[in-house]
Tab-separated table of C-alpha atoms in Angstrom:
chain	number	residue	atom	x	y	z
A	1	UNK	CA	139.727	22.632	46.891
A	2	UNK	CA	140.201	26.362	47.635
A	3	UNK	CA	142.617	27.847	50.472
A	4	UNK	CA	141.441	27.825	53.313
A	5	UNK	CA	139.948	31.306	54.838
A	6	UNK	CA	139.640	31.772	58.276
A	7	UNK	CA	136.308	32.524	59.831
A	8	UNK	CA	135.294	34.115	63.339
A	9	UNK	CA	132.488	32.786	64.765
A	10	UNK	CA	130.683	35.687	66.211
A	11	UNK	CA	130.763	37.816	62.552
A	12	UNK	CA	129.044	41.297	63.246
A	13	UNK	CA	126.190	42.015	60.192
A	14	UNK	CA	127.803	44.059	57.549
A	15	UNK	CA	125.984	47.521	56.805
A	16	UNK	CA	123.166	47.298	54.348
A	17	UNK	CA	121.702	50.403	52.441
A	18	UNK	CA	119.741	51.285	54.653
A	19	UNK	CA	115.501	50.900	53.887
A	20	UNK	CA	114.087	53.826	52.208
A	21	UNK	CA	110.213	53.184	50.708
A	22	UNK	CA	110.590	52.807	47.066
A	23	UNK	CA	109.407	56.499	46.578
A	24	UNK	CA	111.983	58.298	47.927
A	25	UNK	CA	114.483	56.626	46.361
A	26	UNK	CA	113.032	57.339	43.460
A	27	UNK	CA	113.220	61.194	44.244
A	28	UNK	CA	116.756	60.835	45.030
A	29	UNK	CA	117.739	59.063	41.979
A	30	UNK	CA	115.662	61.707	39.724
A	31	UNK	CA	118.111	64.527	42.060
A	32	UNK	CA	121.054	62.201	40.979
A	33	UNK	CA	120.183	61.824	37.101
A	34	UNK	CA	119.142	64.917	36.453
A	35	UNK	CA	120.951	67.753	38.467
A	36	UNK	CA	123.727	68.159	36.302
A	37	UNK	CA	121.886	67.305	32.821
A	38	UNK	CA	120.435	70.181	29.862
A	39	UNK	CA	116.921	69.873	29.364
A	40	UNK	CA	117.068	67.513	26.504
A	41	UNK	CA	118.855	64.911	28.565
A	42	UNK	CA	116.732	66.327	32.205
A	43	UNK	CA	113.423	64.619	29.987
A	44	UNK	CA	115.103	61.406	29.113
A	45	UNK	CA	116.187	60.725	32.418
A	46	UNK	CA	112.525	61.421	33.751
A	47	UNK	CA	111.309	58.645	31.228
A	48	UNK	CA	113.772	56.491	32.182
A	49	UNK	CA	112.704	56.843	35.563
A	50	UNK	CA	109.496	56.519	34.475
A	51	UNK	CA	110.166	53.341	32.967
A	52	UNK	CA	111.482	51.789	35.714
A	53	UNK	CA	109.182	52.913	38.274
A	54	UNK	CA	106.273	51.085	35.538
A	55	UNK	CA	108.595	48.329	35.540
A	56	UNK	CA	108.776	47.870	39.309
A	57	UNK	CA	104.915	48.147	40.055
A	58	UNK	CA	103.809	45.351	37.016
A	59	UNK	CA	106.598	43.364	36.539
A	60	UNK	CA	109.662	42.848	39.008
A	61	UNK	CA	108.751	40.675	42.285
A	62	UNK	CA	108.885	37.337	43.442
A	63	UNK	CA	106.578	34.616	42.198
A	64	UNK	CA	106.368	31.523	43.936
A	65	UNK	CA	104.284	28.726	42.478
A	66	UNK	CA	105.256	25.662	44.370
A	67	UNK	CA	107.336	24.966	47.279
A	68	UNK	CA	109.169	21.535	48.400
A	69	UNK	CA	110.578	21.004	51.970
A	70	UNK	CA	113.834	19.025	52.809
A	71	UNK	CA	115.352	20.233	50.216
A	72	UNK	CA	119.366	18.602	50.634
A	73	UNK	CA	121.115	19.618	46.910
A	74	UNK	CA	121.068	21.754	44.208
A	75	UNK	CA	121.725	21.828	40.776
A	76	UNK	CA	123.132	25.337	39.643
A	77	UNK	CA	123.283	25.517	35.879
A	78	UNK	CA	125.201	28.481	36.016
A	79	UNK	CA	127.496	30.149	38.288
A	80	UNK	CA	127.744	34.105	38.303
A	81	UNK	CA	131.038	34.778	36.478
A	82	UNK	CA	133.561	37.493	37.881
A	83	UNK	CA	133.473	41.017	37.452
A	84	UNK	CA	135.384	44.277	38.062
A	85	UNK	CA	135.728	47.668	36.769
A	86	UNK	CA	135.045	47.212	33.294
A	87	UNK	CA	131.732	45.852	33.467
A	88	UNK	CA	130.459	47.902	36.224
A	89	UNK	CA	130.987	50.835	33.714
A	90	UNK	CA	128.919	49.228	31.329
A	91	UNK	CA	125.877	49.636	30.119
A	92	UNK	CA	125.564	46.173	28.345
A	93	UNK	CA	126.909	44.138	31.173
A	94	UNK	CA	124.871	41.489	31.329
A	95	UNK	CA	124.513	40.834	34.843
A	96	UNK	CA	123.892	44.677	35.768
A	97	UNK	CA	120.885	44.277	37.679
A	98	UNK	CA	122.763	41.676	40.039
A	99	UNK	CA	125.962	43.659	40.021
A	100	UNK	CA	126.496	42.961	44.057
A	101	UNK	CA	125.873	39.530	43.651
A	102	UNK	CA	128.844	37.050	44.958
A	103	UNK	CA	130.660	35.765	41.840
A	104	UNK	CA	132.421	32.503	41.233
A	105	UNK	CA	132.781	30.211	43.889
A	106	UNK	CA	131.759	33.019	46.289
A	107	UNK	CA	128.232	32.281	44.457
A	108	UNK	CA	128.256	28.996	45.265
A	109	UNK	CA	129.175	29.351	48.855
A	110	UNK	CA	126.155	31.423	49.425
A	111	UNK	CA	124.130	28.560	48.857
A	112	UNK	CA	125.973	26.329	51.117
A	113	UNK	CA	126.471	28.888	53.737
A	114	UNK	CA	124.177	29.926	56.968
A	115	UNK	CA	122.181	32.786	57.066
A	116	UNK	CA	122.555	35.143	60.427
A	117	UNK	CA	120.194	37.312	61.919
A	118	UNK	CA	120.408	40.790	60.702
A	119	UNK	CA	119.979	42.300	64.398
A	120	UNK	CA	122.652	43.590	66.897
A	121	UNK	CA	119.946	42.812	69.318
A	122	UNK	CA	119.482	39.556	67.816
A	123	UNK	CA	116.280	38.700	66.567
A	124	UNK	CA	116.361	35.816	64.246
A	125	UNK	CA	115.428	35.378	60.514
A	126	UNK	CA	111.945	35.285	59.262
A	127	UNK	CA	110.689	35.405	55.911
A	128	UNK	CA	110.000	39.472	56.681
A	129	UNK	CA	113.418	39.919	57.843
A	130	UNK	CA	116.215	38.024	56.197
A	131	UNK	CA	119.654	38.299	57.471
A	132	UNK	CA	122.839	37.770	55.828
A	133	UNK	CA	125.367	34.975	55.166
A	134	UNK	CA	128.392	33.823	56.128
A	135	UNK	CA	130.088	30.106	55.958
A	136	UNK	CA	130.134	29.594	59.813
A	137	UNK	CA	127.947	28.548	62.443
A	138	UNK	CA	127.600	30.890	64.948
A	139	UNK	CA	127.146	29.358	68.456
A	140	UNK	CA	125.501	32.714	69.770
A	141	UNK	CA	123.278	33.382	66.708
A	142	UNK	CA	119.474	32.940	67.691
A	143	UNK	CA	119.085	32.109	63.580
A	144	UNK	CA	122.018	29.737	61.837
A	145	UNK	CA	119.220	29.088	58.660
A	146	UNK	CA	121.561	26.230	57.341
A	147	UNK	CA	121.577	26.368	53.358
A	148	UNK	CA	122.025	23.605	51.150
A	149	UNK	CA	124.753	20.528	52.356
A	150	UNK	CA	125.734	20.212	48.520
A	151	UNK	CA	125.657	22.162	45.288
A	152	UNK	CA	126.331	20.608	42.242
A	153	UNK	CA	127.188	22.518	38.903
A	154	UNK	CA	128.439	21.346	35.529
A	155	UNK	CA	132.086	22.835	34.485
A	156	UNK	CA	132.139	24.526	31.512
A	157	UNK	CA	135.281	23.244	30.626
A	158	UNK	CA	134.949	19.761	30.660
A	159	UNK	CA	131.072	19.390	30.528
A	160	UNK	CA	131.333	17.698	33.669
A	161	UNK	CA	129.134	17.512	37.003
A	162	UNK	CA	130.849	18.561	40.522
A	163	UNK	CA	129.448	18.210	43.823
A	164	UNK	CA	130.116	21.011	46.165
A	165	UNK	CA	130.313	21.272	49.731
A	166	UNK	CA	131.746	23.113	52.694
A	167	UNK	CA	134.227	21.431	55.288
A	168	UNK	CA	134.702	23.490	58.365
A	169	UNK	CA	138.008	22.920	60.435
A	170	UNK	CA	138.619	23.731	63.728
A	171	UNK	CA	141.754	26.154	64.147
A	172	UNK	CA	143.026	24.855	67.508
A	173	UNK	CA	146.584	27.008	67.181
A	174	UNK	CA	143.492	30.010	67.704
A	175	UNK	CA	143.560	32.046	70.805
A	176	UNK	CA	139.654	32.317	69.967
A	177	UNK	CA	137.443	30.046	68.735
A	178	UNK	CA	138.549	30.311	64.773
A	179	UNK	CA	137.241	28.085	62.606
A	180	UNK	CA	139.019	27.506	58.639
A	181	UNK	CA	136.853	26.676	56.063
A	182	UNK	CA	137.244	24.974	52.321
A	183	UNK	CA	134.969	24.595	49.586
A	184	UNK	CA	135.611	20.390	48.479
A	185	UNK	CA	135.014	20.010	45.008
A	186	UNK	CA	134.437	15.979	43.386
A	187	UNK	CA	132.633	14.482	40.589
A	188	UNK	CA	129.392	13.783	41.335
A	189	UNK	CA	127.818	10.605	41.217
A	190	UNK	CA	124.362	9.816	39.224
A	191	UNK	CA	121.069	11.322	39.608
A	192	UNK	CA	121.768	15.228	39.743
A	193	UNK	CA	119.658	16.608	41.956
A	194	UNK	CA	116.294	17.146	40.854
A	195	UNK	CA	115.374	20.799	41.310
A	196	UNK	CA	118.075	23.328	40.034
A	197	UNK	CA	118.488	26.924	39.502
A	198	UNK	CA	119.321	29.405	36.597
A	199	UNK	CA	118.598	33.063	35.621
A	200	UNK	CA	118.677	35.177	32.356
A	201	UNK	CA	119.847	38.935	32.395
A	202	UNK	CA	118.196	40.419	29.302
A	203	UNK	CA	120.254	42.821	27.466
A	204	UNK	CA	117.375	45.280	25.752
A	205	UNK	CA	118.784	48.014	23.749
A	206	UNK	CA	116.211	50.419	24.099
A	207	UNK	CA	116.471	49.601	28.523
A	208	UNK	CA	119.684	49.755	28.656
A	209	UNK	CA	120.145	52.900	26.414
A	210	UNK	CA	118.668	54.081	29.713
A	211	UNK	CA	120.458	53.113	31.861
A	212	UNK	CA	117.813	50.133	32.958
A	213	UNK	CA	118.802	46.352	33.299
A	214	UNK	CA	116.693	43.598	34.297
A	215	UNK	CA	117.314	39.875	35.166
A	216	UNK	CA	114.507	36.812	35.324
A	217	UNK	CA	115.674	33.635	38.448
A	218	UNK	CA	114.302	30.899	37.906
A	219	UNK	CA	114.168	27.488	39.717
A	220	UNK	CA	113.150	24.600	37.810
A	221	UNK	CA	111.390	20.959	38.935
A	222	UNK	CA	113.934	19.649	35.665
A	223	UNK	CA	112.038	15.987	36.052
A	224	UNK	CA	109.276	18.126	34.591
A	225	UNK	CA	110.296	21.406	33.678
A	226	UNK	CA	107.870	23.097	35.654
A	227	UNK	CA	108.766	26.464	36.719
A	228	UNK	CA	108.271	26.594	40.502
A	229	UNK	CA	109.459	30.248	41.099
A	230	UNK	CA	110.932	33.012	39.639
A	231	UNK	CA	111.809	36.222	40.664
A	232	UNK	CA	112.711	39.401	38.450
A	233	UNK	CA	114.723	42.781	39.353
A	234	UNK	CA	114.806	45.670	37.522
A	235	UNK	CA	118.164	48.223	37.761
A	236	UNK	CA	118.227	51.716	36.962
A	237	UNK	CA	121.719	53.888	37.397
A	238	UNK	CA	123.310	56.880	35.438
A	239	UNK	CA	126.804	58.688	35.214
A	240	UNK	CA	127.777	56.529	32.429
A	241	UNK	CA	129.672	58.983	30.220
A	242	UNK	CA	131.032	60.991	33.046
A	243	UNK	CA	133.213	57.970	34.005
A	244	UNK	CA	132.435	58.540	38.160
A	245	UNK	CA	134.910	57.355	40.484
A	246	UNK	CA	131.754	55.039	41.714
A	247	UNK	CA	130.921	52.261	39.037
A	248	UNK	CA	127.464	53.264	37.888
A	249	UNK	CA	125.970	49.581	38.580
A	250	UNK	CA	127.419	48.952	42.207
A	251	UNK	CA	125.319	52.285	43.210
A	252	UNK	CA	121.986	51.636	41.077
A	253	UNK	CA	118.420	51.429	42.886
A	254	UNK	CA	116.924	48.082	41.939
A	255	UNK	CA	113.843	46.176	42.697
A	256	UNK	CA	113.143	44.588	44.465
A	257	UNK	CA	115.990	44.784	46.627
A	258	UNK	CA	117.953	42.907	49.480
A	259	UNK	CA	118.908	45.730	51.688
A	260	UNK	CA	120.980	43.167	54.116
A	261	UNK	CA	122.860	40.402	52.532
A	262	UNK	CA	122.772	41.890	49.237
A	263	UNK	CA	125.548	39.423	47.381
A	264	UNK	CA	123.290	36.382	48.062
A	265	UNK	CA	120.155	37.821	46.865
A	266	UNK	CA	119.678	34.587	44.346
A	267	UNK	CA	120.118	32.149	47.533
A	268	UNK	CA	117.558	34.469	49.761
A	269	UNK	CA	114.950	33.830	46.931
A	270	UNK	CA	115.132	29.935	45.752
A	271	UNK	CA	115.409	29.067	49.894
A	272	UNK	CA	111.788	30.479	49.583
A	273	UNK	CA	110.844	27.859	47.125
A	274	UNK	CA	113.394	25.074	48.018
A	275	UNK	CA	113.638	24.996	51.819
A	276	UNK	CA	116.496	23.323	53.216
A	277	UNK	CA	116.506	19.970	55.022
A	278	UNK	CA	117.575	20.658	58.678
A	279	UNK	CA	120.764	20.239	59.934
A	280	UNK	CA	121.174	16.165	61.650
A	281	UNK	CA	121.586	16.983	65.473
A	282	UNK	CA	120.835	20.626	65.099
């Protein structure tokens, strides 16, 4: 069980990037690359943006083949592992392209957790506008999209299967309605659930020589390995040698691109193919 964190219940949307068409990031990008590069290094950076730009128009997207409703549990057969400084720096890192995504048990929590409407004024989620997610319910939210009661994910340690799931806990010492919240861990009893999740970053040594990364989701019917969805994202950043004070992979343009909620893009996409049973009473 983790320590507790404690939770308000009215949470204010974090600030996204905001939405600029595909295009003019681009432009910007090409401004960032290449202001400051000779002209050798001004037409590499063009094909890399090239590249990517190709890569974004045939490749990268969602793909949804099948959908199931009611979904209750998933299986995640593997968990985003931490990352800091290091990585971000680094052209290999393998999960470059996801570099924002929540890491650890912060992963798993995004699947467990509700998603919020990403309006002040407080319109609520739709597939068109997706919001961002927290642990808590929010009594005042028009939205609460519950996620998934339970998550279950084999440790690599042991080889073993653990069920997780989120216990809220009223704070009642709280001069405001605070709520504490802990992620249970147990060993989870047979069948596993039937529909799980994975992804793949590819590490391609003429992509990420540069500066692209890419990274294939994938949610899987594993009673008959059918692929039911899939979703890839292609990364493009620069100001690898220079060593910049901002990590190279935290500021890349990607696509496509979450521009609210960005560390549970993975959860935003398999909800699309696995759609949560409703809450009992709610």
């Amino acid at each position: 069980m983790t320590h507790p964190h404690a939770i308000q219940m009215a949470p204010k949307s974090p600030v996204g990037p905001s939405k600029r068409p595909r295009r003019f990031a681009a432009l910007l990008l090409a401004t960032t690359l290449l202001s400051a590069c000779s002209d050798p290094a001004k037409e590499q950076g063009k094909a890399a943006l090239a590249y990517w730009e190709n890569k974004c128009e045939t490749v990268a997207g969602e793909k949804i083949y099948r959908k199931v409703e009611g979904v209750e549990g998933v299986l995640l057969l593997k968990v985003r592992p931490r990352a800091a400084d290091p990585e971000w720096y680094d052209r290999n890192f393998p999960g470059a392209a996801f570099a924002k995504e929540a890491t650890s048990n912060e992963y798993i929590e995004t699947f467990l957790g509700y998603e919020h409407s990403p309006s002040p004024t407080g319109e609520p989620v739709s597939p068109t506008r997706r919001g961002f997610i927290t642990t808590d319910f929010n009594s005042s939210d028009p939205s609460n999209k519950p996620g998934y009661r339970y998550v279950d994910v084999v440790d690599e340690k042991d080889g073993k299967r653990y069920r997780y799931t989120l216990r809220r806990e009223r704070d009642l010492s709280a001069k405001t309605e605070w709520w504490n919240v802990f992620l249970d861990r147990v060993p989870a009893a047979d069948p596993a659930p039937r529909y799980a999740v994975t992804y793949e970053d590819h590490v391609i040594p003429e992509e990420r020589a540069m500066g692209v990364a890419s990274t294939t989701l994938k949610v899987i019917d594993t009673q008959t390995n059918e692929v039911m969805g899939e979703l890839t994202r292609y990364a493009i950043a620069g100001g690898f040698e220079q060593h910049t004070v901002s990590p190279p992979w935290l500021n890349a343009y990607r696509c496509p691109n979450q521009s609210v909620g960005t560390e549970a893009a993975t959860r935003k996409f398999v909800d699309q193919v696995l759609i949560p049973a409703p809450e009992p009473g709610r």
